[in-house]
CSV table of C-alpha atoms in Angstrom, one decimal:
chain,number,residue,atom,x,y,z
L,15,UNK,CA,0.0,0.0,0.0
L,16,UNK,CA,1.6,3.4,-0.9
L,17,UNK,CA,-0.4,6.7,0.0
L,18,UNK,CA,-1.2,9.2,-2.7
L,19,UNK,CA,-0.2,12.7,-2.1
L,20,UNK,CA,-1.0,15.2,-5.1
L,21,UNK,CA,-3.7,16.9,-7.2
L,22,UNK,CA,-7.3,15.5,-7.5
L,23,UNK,CA,-10.9,16.5,-7.9
L,24,UNK,CA,-11.5,16.7,-4.2
L,25,UNK,CA,-13.3,20.0,-4.1
L,26,UNK,CA,-16.1,19.4,-1.2
L,27,UNK,CA,-13.5,17.8,0.9
L,28,UNK,CA,-11.0,20.4,0.5
L,29,UNK,CA,-13.4,23.2,1.0
L,30,UNK,CA,-14.8,21.7,4.0
L,31,UNK,CA,-11.3,21.6,5.3
L,32,UNK,CA,-10.9,25.1,4.7
L,33,UNK,CA,-14.0,26.0,6.8
L,34,UNK,CA,-12.9,23.7,9.6
L,35,UNK,CA,-9.3,25.7,9.7
L,36,UNK,CA,-6.5,24.4,12.0
L,37,UNK,CA,-8.6,21.7,13.7
L,38,UNK,CA,-9.4,20.0,10.4
L,39,UNK,CA,-8.4,16.3,9.4
L,40,UNK,CA,-6.9,16.2,6.1
L,41,UNK,CA,-9.0,16.1,2.9
L,42,UNK,CA,-8.4,12.7,2.5
L,43,UNK,CA,-9.9,11.6,5.9
L,44,UNK,CA,-12.8,13.7,5.1
L,45,UNK,CA,-13.5,12.1,1.7
L,46,UNK,CA,-13.5,8.7,3.2
L,47,UNK,CA,-15.8,9.9,5.9
L,48,UNK,CA,-18.3,11.0,3.2
L,49,UNK,CA,-18.8,7.6,2.1
L,50,UNK,CA,-17.6,8.2,-1.5
L,51,UNK,CA,-15.2,5.2,-2.0
L,52,UNK,CA,-17.8,2.6,-1.0
L,53,UNK,CA,-19.4,1.3,-4.3
L,54,UNK,CA,-20.0,2.4,-8.0
L,55,UNK,CA,-23.1,3.5,-9.6
L,56,UNK,CA,-24.1,3.6,-13.1
L,57,UNK,CA,-26.5,6.8,-13.2
L,58,UNK,CA,-29.4,6.5,-15.3
L,59,UNK,CA,-27.6,3.4,-16.9
L,60,UNK,CA,-25.2,5.9,-18.5
L,61,UNK,CA,-23.1,7.8,-16.6
L,62,UNK,CA,-20.3,5.9,-14.8
L,63,UNK,CA,-19.5,7.2,-11.0
L,64,UNK,CA,-17.1,5.6,-8.7
L,65,UNK,CA,-19.2,6.2,-5.8
L,66,UNK,CA,-21.8,4.3,-4.1
L,67,UNK,CA,-25.3,3.8,-5.5
L,68,UNK,CA,-27.5,6.7,-4.3
L,69,UNK,CA,-24.8,8.7,-2.9
L,70,UNK,CA,-24.0,12.4,-3.7
L,71,UNK,CA,-21.6,14.8,-2.4
L,72,UNK,CA,-24.3,17.0,-0.6
L,73,UNK,CA,-25.3,13.8,1.6
L,74,UNK,CA,-21.7,13.0,1.8
L,75,UNK,CA,-20.7,16.2,3.4
L,76,UNK,CA,-23.6,16.1,5.9
L,77,UNK,CA,-22.4,12.6,7.1
L,78,UNK,CA,-18.6,13.8,7.5
L,79,UNK,CA,-19.5,16.9,9.4
L,80,UNK,CA,-21.5,14.8,11.7
L,81,UNK,CA,-19.1,11.9,12.4
L,82,UNK,CA,-16.4,14.7,12.9
L,83,UNK,CA,-18.4,16.1,15.9
L,84,UNK,CA,-19.6,19.3,14.1
L,85,UNK,CA,-22.8,21.1,13.5
L,86,UNK,CA,-23.6,23.8,10.9
L,87,UNK,CA,-26.7,25.7,9.0
L,88,UNK,CA,-27.4,24.4,5.8
L,89,UNK,CA,-29.8,26.6,3.8
L,90,UNK,CA,-30.8,27.8,0.3
L,91,UNK,CA,-32.5,30.6,-1.1
L,92,UNK,CA,-35.3,31.5,-3.7
L,93,UNK,CA,-33.7,34.0,-5.8
L,94,UNK,CA,-30.4,36.2,-6.4
L,95,UNK,CA,-31.5,38.8,-4.0
L,96,UNK,CA,-32.2,36.7,-1.1
L,97,UNK,CA,-29.1,34.1,-1.6
L,98,UNK,CA,-26.8,37.5,-1.9
L,99,UNK,CA,-28.4,38.8,1.5
L,100,UNK,CA,-27.9,35.5,3.2
L,101,UNK,CA,-24.2,35.1,2.1
L,102,UNK,CA,-23.3,38.5,2.9
L,103,UNK,CA,-24.7,38.3,6.5
L,104,UNK,CA,-23.2,34.6,6.9
L,105,UNK,CA,-19.8,35.4,5.6
L,106,UNK,CA,-19.2,38.2,8.4
L,107,UNK,CA,-18.7,35.2,10.9
L,108,UNK,CA,-16.4,33.3,8.8
L,109,UNK,CA,-15.9,31.3,5.7
L,110,UNK,CA,-18.8,29.7,3.9
L,111,UNK,CA,-19.0,26.4,2.4
L,112,UNK,CA,-20.9,27.0,-0.9
L,113,UNK,CA,-22.1,24.3,-3.3
L,114,UNK,CA,-23.0,22.7,-5.6
L,115,UNK,CA,-22.1,25.3,-8.1
L,116,UNK,CA,-22.0,24.8,-11.8
L,117,UNK,CA,-18.3,24.5,-12.7
L,118,UNK,CA,-18.9,25.7,-16.4
L,119,UNK,CA,-20.1,29.3,-15.0
L,120,UNK,CA,-16.9,30.0,-12.9
L,121,UNK,CA,-15.5,32.2,-15.5
L,122,UNK,CA,-12.1,32.5,-13.5
L,123,UNK,CA,-11.3,29.0,-14.7
L,124,UNK,CA,-9.9,28.9,-18.3
L,125,UNK,CA,-12.0,27.4,-21.1
L,126,UNK,CA,-15.1,27.7,-19.0
L,127,UNK,CA,-17.8,29.4,-21.0
L,128,UNK,CA,-21.2,27.9,-20.3
L,129,UNK,CA,-22.8,25.3,-18.3
L,130,UNK,CA,-21.3,21.6,-18.4
L,131,UNK,CA,-23.5,20.1,-15.8
L,132,UNK,CA,-20.6,19.5,-13.5
L,133,UNK,CA,-20.8,20.3,-9.7
L,134,UNK,CA,-18.1,22.0,-7.6
L,135,UNK,CA,-17.9,23.3,-4.1
L,136,UNK,CA,-15.9,26.3,-3.0
L,137,UNK,CA,-15.1,28.4,0.3
L,138,UNK,CA,-16.5,31.9,0.1
L,139,UNK,CA,-14.5,34.6,2.0
L,140,UNK,CA,-16.1,37.9,1.2
L,141,UNK,CA,-19.3,38.9,-0.7
L,142,UNK,CA,-20.6,42.3,-1.7
L,143,UNK,CA,-23.0,43.7,-4.5
L,144,UNK,CA,-19.9,43.5,-6.9
L,145,UNK,CA,-17.5,41.0,-6.1
L,146,UNK,CA,-17.4,37.6,-4.4
L,147,UNK,CA,-14.2,36.4,-3.3
L,148,UNK,CA,-13.3,32.6,-2.4
L,149,UNK,CA,-10.8,29.9,-2.3
L,150,UNK,CA,-11.4,27.6,-5.3
L,151,UNK,CA,-10.0,24.2,-4.5
L,152,UNK,CA,-9.5,23.6,-8.2
L,153,UNK,CA,-6.3,25.6,-8.0
L,154,UNK,CA,-7.4,29.2,-7.3
L,155,UNK,CA,-6.8,30.9,-4.0
L,156,UNK,CA,-8.6,34.1,-3.3
L,157,UNK,CA,-10.3,33.7,-6.8
L,158,UNK,CA,-12.8,36.6,-7.7
L,159,UNK,CA,-16.1,36.7,-9.8
L,160,UNK,CA,-18.7,39.7,-10.3
L,161,UNK,CA,-21.2,38.8,-7.9
L,162,UNK,CA,-23.9,38.1,-10.8
L,163,UNK,CA,-21.5,35.5,-12.3
L,164,UNK,CA,-21.1,33.8,-9.0
L,165,UNK,CA,-24.7,33.7,-8.4
L,166,UNK,CA,-25.6,32.2,-11.6
L,167,UNK,CA,-23.0,29.4,-10.9
L,168,UNK,CA,-24.4,29.0,-7.5
L,169,UNK,CA,-28.1,28.7,-8.4
L,170,UNK,CA,-26.9,25.2,-9.9
L,171,UNK,CA,-29.7,24.9,-12.1
L,172,UNK,CA,-27.6,22.0,-14.1
L,173,UNK,CA,-27.0,19.9,-11.1
L,174,UNK,CA,-29.2,17.2,-10.8
L,175,UNK,CA,-29.0,16.4,-7.2
L,176,UNK,CA,-29.0,19.7,-6.0
L,177,UNK,CA,-32.1,20.1,-3.3
L,178,UNK,CA,-31.9,23.8,-3.0
L,179,UNK,CA,-30.7,26.8,-5.1
L,180,UNK,CA,-27.9,28.4,-3.5
L,181,UNK,CA,-26.9,25.9,-1.1
L,182,UNK,CA,-24.6,27.1,1.6
L,183,UNK,CA,-23.2,25.6,4.8
L,184,UNK,CA,-22.5,28.3,7.7
L,185,UNK,CA,-22.4,28.8,11.4
L,186,UNK,CA,-19.9,25.9,12.0
L,187,UNK,CA,-19.6,24.7,15.5
L,188,UNK,CA,-17.7,21.9,17.0
L,189,UNK,CA,-20.2,20.4,19.6
L,190,UNK,CA,-17.8,17.3,20.6
L,191,UNK,CA,-14.1,16.3,20.2
L,192,UNK,CA,-13.7,13.6,17.9
L,193,UNK,CA,-10.4,12.2,16.6
L,194,UNK,CA,-10.1,11.5,12.8
L,195,UNK,CA,-9.4,7.9,14.0
L,196,UNK,CA,-12.5,7.8,16.0
L,197,UNK,CA,-14.7,9.2,13.1
L,198,UNK,CA,-13.4,6.5,10.8
L,199,UNK,CA,-14.2,3.8,13.1
L,200,UNK,CA,-17.7,5.3,13.6
L,201,UNK,CA,-18.1,5.4,9.7
L,202,UNK,CA,-17.4,1.6,9.1
L,203,UNK,CA,-21.1,0.7,9.6
L,204,UNK,CA,-22.1,3.2,6.7
L,205,UNK,CA,-19.4,1.8,4.6
L,206,UNK,CA,-20.8,-1.6,4.8
L,207,UNK,CA,-24.4,-0.1,3.9
L,208,UNK,CA,-23.0,1.8,1.0
L,209,UNK,CA,-21.1,-1.4,-0.3
L,210,UNK,CA,-24.0,-3.6,-0.2
L,211,UNK,CA,-26.5,-1.1,-1.5
L,212,UNK,CA,-29.0,0.8,0.2
L,213,UNK,CA,-32.7,0.7,-0.5
L,214,UNK,CA,-33.8,3.9,1.3
L,215,UNK,CA,-32.6,6.3,-1.5
L,216,UNK,CA,-34.2,8.0,-4.6
L,217,UNK,CA,-32.1,7.7,-7.9
L,218,UNK,CA,-33.1,8.2,-11.4
L,219,UNK,CA,-34.7,5.6,-13.5
L,220,UNK,CA,-32.4,3.0,-14.9
L,221,UNK,CA,-29.5,3.6,-12.2
L,222,UNK,CA,-27.4,0.6,-11.5
L,223,UNK,CA,-25.3,0.1,-8.4
L,224,UNK,CA,-22.3,-2.4,-7.4
L,225,UNK,CA,-21.1,-5.3,-9.1
L,226,UNK,CA,-24.2,-5.2,-11.8
L,227,UNK,CA,-23.1,-1.4,-12.6
L,228,UNK,CA,-19.4,-2.3,-13.1
L,229,UNK,CA,-20.0,-5.2,-15.5
L,230,UNK,CA,-22.7,-3.1,-17.3
L,231,UNK,CA,-19.9,-0.3,-17.9
L,232,UNK,CA,-17.6,-3.3,-19.2
L,233,UNK,CA,-20.1,-4.1,-21.8
L,234,UNK,CA,-20.5,-0.6,-22.4
L,235,UNK,CA,-16.7,-0.1,-23.2
L,236,UNK,CA,-16.6,-3.1,-25.3
L,237,UNK,CA,-19.2,-2.0,-27.5
L,238,UNK,CA,-18.2,1.4,-27.8
L,239,UNK,CA,-18.5,4.3,-25.5
L,240,UNK,CA,-20.3,7.4,-26.1
L,241,UNK,CA,-17.8,10.1,-26.6
L,242,UNK,CA,-19.0,12.3,-23.7
L,243,UNK,CA,-19.0,9.1,-21.6
L,244,UNK,CA,-15.2,8.5,-22.6
L,245,UNK,CA,-14.2,12.1,-21.7
L,246,UNK,CA,-16.1,11.9,-18.4
L,247,UNK,CA,-14.1,8.9,-17.5
L,248,UNK,CA,-10.7,10.0,-18.6
L,249,UNK,CA,-11.0,13.7,-17.2
L,250,UNK,CA,-12.6,12.9,-13.9
L,251,UNK,CA,-14.2,9.6,-12.9
L,252,UNK,CA,-11.1,7.3,-12.9
L,253,UNK,CA,-8.9,10.1,-11.3
L,254,UNK,CA,-11.3,10.6,-8.2
L,255,UNK,CA,-12.3,7.0,-8.1
L,256,UNK,CA,-8.6,5.7,-7.6
L,257,UNK,CA,-8.0,8.4,-5.2
L,258,UNK,CA,-11.0,7.8,-3.2
L,259,UNK,CA,-9.9,4.1,-2.9
L,260,UNK,CA,-6.4,4.9,-2.3
L,261,UNK,CA,-7.3,7.1,0.7
L,262,UNK,CA,-9.7,4.3,2.0
L,263,UNK,CA,-6.9,1.8,1.9
L,264,UNK,CA,-4.8,4.3,3.9
L,265,UNK,CA,-7.4,5.1,6.6
L,266,UNK,CA,-8.1,1.1,6.9
L,267,UNK,CA,-4.4,0.6,7.4
L,268,UNK,CA,-4.1,3.3,10.0
L,269,UNK,CA,-7.1,1.7,11.9
L,270,UNK,CA,-5.2,-1.7,11.8
L,271,UNK,CA,-7.8,-3.2,9.5
L,272,UNK,CA,-5.2,-4.6,7.0
L,273,UNK,CA,-7.4,-7.1,5.2
L,274,UNK,CA,-9.7,-4.2,4.3
L,275,UNK,CA,-6.7,-2.2,3.2
L,276,UNK,CA,-5.5,-4.9,1.1
L,277,UNK,CA,-8.8,-5.0,-0.8
L,278,UNK,CA,-9.0,-1.2,-1.3
L,279,UNK,CA,-5.6,-1.1,-2.5
L,280,UNK,CA,-6.3,-3.7,-4.8
L,281,UNK,CA,-9.5,-1.8,-6.1
L,282,UNK,CA,-7.4,1.5,-6.4
L,283,UNK,CA,-4.8,-0.6,-8.5
L,284,UNK,CA,-7.5,-1.8,-10.8
L,285,UNK,CA,-9.4,1.4,-11.1
L,286,UNK,CA,-6.0,3.5,-11.7
L,287,UNK,CA,-5.1,1.3,-14.4
L,288,UNK,CA,-8.1,2.3,-16.5
L,289,UNK,CA,-6.7,5.6,-17.1
L,290,UNK,CA,-4.0,4.6,-19.6
L,291,UNK,CA,-6.3,1.9,-21.1
L,292,UNK,CA,-9.3,4.2,-22.1
L,293,UNK,CA,-6.9,6.9,-23.3
L,294,UNK,CA,-5.1,4.6,-25.4
L,295,UNK,CA,-8.3,2.6,-26.7
L,296,UNK,CA,-7.3,-0.7,-25.1
L,297,UNK,CA,-11.1,-1.4,-24.6
L,298,UNK,CA,-10.5,-5.2,-24.0
L,299,UNK,CA,-8.2,-4.8,-21.5
L,300,UNK,CA,-10.3,-1.9,-19.7
L,301,UNK,CA,-13.4,-4.4,-19.6
L,302,UNK,CA,-11.3,-7.2,-18.0
L,303,UNK,CA,-10.0,-4.8,-15.5
L,304,UNK,CA,-13.8,-3.9,-14.7
L,305,UNK,CA,-14.7,-7.4,-14.3
L,306,UNK,CA,-11.9,-7.9,-12.0
L,307,UNK,CA,-13.3,-5.1,-10.0
L,308,UNK,CA,-17.0,-6.0,-10.0
L,309,UNK,CA,-16.9,-8.8,-7.1
L,310,UNK,CA,-14.3,-6.5,-4.8
L,311,UNK,CA,-17.3,-4.2,-3.4
L,312,UNK,CA,-18.9,-7.4,-1.5
L,313,UNK,CA,-15.5,-8.6,-0.6
L,314,UNK,CA,-14.8,-5.3,1.0
L,315,UNK,CA,-18.1,-5.4,2.8
L,316,UNK,CA,-17.1,-9.1,4.0
L,317,UNK,CA,-13.8,-8.0,5.6
L,318,UNK,CA,-15.3,-5.0,7.1
L,319,UNK,CA,-17.8,-6.9,9.0
């Protein structure tokens, strides 16, 4: 097992760590606490995501915040005027976790020129009628946007799992002292539940989870991927999926759960190897890798139990 340190699309984990400040565990620990490493889903039988069936970042953030002994106020708004008023008031007390936002409307990022249906999270530092200043974990400290542009992105009209426009979390309070190790221990039952598939969640029609979803993706690759799905995999899904599993393996090892660490490491190696194969057009190899990956989610659940 070799821990990973480097860049990666950990926007909500990084943003939450910035809000927590000096008391925060690493973004890698936060990511594991969200539950994201523990499954695979094929959303609407089309979009592959290396996260559990029915999971989304909004739900994962709530879980991680609670496991770490914090509370916060989560709210949305009805329109730009109300959203800006809430943001200006809340940011007086400290940084605000804003998201999801529409990545394609963040015009400080090169090549962004319109909605791309990609979610993102940022940490807002200052807000007024003209400019919003924020830390963007995509690599832009103290980024700024005209207020009207930020509000358009923050409204998140194109983000399917959004439950309210202009979602923000503020008024963070630590209500009990919880170490990263203790939080990870408490997260294990939830990890098993994600791995084995929860039936209490609403998903888009046709969505598959776990081994069935992985096997279906293997068939899709063999039959020829839609170019948009291919780009989604090589630019985002494989990168974040391999890192999530690597961080899960590191967390399990630190807890002394060495069997679980070995399984998660094997998963991470399989997912990581997909990058070259798909970029290079080696579809047979990629499909075989996925078929090896499919049974490992139940294997991980078994050793965690």
